Coordinates of C-alpha atoms in Angstrom, one line a residue:
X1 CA -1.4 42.0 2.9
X2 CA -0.8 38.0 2.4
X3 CA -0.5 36.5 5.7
X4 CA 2.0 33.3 4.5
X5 CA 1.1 29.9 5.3
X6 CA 2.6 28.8 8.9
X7 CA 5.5 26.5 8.7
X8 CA 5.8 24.0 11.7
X9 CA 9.1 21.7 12.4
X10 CA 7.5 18.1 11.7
X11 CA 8.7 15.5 14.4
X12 CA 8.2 11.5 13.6
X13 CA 7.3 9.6 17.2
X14 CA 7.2 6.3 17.5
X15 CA 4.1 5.6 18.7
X16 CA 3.6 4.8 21.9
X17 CA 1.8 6.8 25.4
X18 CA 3.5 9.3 25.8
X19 CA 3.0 10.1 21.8
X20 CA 0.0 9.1 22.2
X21 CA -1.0 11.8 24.8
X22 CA 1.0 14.8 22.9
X23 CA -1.2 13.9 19.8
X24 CA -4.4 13.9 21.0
X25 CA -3.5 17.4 22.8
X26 CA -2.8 18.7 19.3
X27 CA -6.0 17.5 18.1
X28 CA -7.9 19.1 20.5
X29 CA -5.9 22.0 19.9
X30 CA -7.2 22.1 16.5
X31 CA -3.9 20.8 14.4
X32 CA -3.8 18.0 12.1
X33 CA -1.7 14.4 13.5
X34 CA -0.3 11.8 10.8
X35 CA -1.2 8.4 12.3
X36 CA -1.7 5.3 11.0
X37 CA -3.7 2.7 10.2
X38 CA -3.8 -0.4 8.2
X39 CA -4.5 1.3 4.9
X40 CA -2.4 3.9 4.5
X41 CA -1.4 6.9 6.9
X42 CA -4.1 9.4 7.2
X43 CA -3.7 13.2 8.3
X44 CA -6.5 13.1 11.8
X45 CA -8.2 16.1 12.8
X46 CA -11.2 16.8 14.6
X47 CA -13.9 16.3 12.4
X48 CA -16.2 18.6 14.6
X49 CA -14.3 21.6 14.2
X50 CA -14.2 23.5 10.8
X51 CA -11.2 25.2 11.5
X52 CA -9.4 21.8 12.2
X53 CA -10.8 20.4 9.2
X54 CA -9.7 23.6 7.3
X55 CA -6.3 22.8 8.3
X56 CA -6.6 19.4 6.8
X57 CA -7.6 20.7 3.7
X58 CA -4.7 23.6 4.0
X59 CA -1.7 21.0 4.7
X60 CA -3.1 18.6 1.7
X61 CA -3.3 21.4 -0.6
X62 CA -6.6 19.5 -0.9
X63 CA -9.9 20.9 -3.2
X64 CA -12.8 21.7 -0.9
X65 CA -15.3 20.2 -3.1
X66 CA -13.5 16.7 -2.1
X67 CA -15.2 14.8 1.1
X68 CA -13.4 13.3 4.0
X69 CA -13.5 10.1 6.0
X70 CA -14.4 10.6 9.4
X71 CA -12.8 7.5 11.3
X72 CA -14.5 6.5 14.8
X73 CA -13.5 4.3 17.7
X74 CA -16.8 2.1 17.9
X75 CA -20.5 1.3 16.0
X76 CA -21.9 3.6 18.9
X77 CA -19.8 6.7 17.5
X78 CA -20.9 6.3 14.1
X79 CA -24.5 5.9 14.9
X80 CA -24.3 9.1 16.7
X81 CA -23.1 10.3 13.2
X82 CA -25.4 8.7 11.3
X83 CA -28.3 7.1 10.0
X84 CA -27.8 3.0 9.5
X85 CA -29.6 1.2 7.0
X86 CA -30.4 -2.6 7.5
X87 CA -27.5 -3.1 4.3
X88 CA -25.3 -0.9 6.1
X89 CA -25.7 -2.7 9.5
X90 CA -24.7 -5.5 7.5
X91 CA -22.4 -4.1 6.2
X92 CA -20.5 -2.9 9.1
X93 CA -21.5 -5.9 11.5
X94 CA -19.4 -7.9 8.7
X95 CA -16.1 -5.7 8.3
X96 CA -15.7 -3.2 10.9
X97 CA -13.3 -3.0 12.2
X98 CA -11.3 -3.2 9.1
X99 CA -10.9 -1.2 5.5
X100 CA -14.2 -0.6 4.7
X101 CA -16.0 2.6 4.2
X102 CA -19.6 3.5 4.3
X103 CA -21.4 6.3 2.9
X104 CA -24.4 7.2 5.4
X105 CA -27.0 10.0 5.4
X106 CA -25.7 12.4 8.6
X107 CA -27.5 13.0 11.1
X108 CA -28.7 16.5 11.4
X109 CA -27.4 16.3 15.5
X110 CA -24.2 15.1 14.6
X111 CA -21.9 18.3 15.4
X112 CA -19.7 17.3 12.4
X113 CA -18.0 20.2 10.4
X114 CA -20.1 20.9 6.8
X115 CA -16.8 20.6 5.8
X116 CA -15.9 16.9 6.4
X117 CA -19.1 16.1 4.6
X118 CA -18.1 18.9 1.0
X119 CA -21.7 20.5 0.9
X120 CA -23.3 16.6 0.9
X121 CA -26.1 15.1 2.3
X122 CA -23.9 12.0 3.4
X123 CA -20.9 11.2 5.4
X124 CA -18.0 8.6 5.0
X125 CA -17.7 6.6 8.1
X126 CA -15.0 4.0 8.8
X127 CA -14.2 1.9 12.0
X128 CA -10.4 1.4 11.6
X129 CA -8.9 -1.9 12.6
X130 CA -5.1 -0.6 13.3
X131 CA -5.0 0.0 17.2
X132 CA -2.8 3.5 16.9
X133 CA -6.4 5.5 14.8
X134 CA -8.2 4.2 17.3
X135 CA -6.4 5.1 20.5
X136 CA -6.1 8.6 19.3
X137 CA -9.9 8.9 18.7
X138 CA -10.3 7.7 22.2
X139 CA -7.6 9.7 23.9
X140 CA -8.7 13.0 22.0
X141 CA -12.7 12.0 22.3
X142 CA -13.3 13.5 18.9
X143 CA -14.2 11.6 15.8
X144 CA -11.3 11.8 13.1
X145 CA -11.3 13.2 9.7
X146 CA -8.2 12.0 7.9
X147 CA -7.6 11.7 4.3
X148 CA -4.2 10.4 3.3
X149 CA -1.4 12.2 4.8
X150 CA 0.1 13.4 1.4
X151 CA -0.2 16.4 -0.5
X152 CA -3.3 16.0 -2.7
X153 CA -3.5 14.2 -5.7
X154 CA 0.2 12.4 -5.2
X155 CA 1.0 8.8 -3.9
X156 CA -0.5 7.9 -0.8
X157 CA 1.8 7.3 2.1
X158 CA 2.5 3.8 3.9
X159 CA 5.1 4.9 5.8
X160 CA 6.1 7.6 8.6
X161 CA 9.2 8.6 5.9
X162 CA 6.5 8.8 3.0
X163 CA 4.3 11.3 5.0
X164 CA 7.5 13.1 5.6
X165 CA 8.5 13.5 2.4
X166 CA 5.5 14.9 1.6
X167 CA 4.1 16.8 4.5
X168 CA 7.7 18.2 6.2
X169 CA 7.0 21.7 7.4
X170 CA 3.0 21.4 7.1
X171 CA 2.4 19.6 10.2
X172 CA 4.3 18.8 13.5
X173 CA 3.6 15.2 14.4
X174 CA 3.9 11.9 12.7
X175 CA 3.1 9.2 14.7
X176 CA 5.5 5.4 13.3
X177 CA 4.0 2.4 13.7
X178 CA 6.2 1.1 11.0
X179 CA 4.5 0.1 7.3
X180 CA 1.0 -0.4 6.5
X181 CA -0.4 -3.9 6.1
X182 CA -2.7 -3.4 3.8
X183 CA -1.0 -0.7 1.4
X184 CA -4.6 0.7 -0.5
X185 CA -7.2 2.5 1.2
X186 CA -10.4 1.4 2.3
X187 CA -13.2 0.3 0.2
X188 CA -15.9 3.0 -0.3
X189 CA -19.3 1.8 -0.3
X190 CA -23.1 3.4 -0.4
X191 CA -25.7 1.2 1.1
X192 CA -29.0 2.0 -0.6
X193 CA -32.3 -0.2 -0.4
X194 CA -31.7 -2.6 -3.3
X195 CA -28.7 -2.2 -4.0
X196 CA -25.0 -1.1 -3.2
X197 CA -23.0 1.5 -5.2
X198 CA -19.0 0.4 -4.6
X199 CA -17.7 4.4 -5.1
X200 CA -14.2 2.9 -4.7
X201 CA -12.6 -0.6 -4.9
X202 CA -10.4 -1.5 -2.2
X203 CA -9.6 -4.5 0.2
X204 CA -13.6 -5.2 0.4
X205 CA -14.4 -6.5 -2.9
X206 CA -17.5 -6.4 -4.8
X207 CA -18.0 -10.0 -4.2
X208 CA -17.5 -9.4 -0.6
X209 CA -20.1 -6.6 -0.5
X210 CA -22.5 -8.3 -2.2
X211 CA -22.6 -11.7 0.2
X212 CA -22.7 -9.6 3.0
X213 CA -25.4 -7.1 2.4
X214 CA -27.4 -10.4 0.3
X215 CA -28.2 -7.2 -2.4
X216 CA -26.5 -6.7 -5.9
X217 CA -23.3 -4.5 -5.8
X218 CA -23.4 -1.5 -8.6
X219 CA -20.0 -0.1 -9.5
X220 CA -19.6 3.5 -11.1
X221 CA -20.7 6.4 -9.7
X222 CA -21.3 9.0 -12.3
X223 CA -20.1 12.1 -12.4
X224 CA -20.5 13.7 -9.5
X225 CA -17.8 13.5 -6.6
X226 CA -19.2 11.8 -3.4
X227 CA -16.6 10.2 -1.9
X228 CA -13.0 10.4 -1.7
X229 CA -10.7 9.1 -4.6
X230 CA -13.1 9.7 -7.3
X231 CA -10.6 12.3 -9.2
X232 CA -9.6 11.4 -12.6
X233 CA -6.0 12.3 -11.8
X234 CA -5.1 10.7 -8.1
X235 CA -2.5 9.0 -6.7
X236 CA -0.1 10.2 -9.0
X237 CA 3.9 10.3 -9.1
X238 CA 5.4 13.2 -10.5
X239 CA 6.5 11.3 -13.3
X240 CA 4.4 10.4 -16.5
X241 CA 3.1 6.6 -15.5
X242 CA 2.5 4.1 -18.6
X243 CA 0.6 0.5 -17.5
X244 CA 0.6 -3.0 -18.7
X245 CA 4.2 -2.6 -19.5
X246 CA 5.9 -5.7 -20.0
X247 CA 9.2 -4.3 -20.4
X248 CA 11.3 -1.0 -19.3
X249 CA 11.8 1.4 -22.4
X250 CA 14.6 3.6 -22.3
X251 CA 14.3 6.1 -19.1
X252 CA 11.9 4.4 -17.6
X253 CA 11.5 2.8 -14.2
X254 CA 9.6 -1.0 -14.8
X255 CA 7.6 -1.6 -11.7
X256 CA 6.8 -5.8 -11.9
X257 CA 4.5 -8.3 -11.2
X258 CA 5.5 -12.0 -11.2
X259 CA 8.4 -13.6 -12.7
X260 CA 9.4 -10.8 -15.6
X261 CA 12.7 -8.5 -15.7
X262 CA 12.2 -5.4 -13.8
X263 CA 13.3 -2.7 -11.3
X264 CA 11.6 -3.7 -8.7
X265 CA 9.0 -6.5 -8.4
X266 CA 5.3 -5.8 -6.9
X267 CA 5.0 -9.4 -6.1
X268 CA 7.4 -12.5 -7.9
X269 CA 4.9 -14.8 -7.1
X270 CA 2.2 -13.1 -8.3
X271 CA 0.4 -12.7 -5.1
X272 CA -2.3 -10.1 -5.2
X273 CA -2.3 -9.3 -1.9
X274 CA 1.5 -8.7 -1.8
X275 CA 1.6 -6.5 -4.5
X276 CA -1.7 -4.5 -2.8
X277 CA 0.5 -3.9 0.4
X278 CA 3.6 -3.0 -1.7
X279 CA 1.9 -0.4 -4.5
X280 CA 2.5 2.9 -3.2
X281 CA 6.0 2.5 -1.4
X282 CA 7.1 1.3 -4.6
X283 CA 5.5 4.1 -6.5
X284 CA 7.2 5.9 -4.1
X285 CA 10.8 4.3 -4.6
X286 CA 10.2 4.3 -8.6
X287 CA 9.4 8.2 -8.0
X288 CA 12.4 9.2 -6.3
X289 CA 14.9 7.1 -8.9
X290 CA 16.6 8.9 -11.5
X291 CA 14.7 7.5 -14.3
X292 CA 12.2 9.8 -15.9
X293 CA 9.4 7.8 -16.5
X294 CA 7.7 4.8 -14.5
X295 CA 6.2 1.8 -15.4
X296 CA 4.0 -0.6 -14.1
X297 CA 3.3 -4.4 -15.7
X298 CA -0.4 -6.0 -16.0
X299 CA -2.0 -6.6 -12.8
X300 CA -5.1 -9.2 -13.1
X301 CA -8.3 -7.0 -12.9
X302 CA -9.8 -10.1 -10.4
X303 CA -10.5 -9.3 -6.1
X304 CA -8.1 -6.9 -4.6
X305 CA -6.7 -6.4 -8.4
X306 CA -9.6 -4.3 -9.4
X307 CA -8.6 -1.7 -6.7
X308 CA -4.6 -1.9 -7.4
X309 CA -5.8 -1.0 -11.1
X310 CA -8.2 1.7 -9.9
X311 CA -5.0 3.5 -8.2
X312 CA -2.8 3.1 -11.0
X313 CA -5.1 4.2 -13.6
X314 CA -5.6 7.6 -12.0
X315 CA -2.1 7.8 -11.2
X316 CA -1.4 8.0 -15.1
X317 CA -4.2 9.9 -15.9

């Protein structure tokens, strides 16, 4: 007999104490919270318990063999977790709090759920700079695995609507604290002894990583998955994508960037930055409009470009 999936009325809550409180119950419960933080909004559960983490997975729709971030409320949490090279105490002395993710060896005491770390000898750790993340991890007393709150593979959310759309019926509580600020996830980054591999570009840039850690940053990973957001196909619209468009062909949505004729304009002034916070909601908007294709102009491949390009190249793949 098939025993069907369980379908739960999802609630958006402003965030606030009293949300607070009835999220963290639910964590410790063993159900899966959409809160945010100043990526994007990421679906929390406790990262110690595999049947939590299993409901992750289940709500995503995610593939198993794909590794989570665990998200903590302080350096003393993640050292419980695990093992800190001098890079990566430079690393994290430099941007945590804030969108950068390290890739650790675990300790073998640190309770987490094989799970959260997909059969690996590492786990992703981030200290998350948006105060609603790390409230919850202190009000439930569990570190956090939480992946985007989206169904797998499709655009990331940065907004309690966009997690929604996506997750209605999979979980039951959203927690608003209105739009992301920074609109792409975290920076992934490996700390090794003379070097460090950037597994994913994000807000941390390779520049950035390599004056902090005073070693040579190494991007590409290979072809083995050891971090999140390494799939070919990620981040993807359910429409066909083309890039460097510089016009809107017929049935197509034309997503800009600077002063250019378009649907809807990533940033007019061709701020980088802007257009990183504003990717995915309009990704999002382009998705939902009733043209059948989308389109998306150059973006320079220089800082915070190199991650927008990242995300948009796996979203056409």
């Amino acid at each position: 007999m098939t025993i069907p999936n369980p379908v739960f009325s999802t609630r958006i809550c402003r965030y606030g104490a009293e949300a607070l409180r009835e999220a963290a119950l639910l964590i410790r419960a063993g159900e899966p919270v959409a809160v945010p933080t100043e990526t994007v909004y990421g679906l929390a559960a406790d990262a110690t318990d595999s049947n939590a983490v299993a409901a992750i997975y289940g709500a995503k729709g995610r593939p198993s063999f794909n590794p989570l971030i665990v998200h903590v409320a302080d350096k003393d949490m993640a050292q419980s977790l695990a093992i800190f090279s001098p890079a990566a105490e430079k690393l994290a002395s430099r941007f945590w709090p804030g969108a950068l993710t390290l890739v650790l060896p675990v300790r073998e005491d640190s309770r987490l759920s094989p799970l959260v770390m997909a059969g690996l000898p590492t786990v992703a750790l981030r200290l998350p700079a948006h105060p609603a993340m790390r409230a919850l991890i202190r009000e439930s007393g569990r570190p956090l695995a939480a992946p985007s709150a989206n169904r797998s593979g499709s655009i990331s959310p940065t907004r309690a609507e966009h997690v929604l759309a996506s997750l209605n019926g999979k979980i039951r509580l959203i927690l608003d604290e209105g739009p992301t600020s920074e609109g792409l996830e975290s920076t992934i980054a490996a700390p090794e002894q003379d070097c460090v591999r950037l597994l994913r570009p994000g807000p941390v840039t390779a520049a950035m990583l390599e004056e902090a850690a005073g070693l040579p940053v190494i991007i590409g990973t290979g072809a083995k998955i050891e971090a999140p957001g390494q799939l070919e196909s990620h981040y993807a619209p359910s429409k066909p994508v083309r890039l460097n468009a510089l016009n809107a062909e017929k049935d197509e949505y034309l997503i800009g960037f600077g002063l250019m004729p378009c649907h809807m304009n990533l940033s007019v002034d061709a701020d980088i930055q802007e257009a990183a916070a504003n990717l995915f909601a309009m990704l999002h908007l382009a998705d939902a409009s009733a043209a059948k294709r989308i389109a998306v102009a150059p973006i320079p491949d220089e800082g915070i470009g190199a991650a927008i390009n990242d995300r948009l190249r796996r979203a056409a793949a």
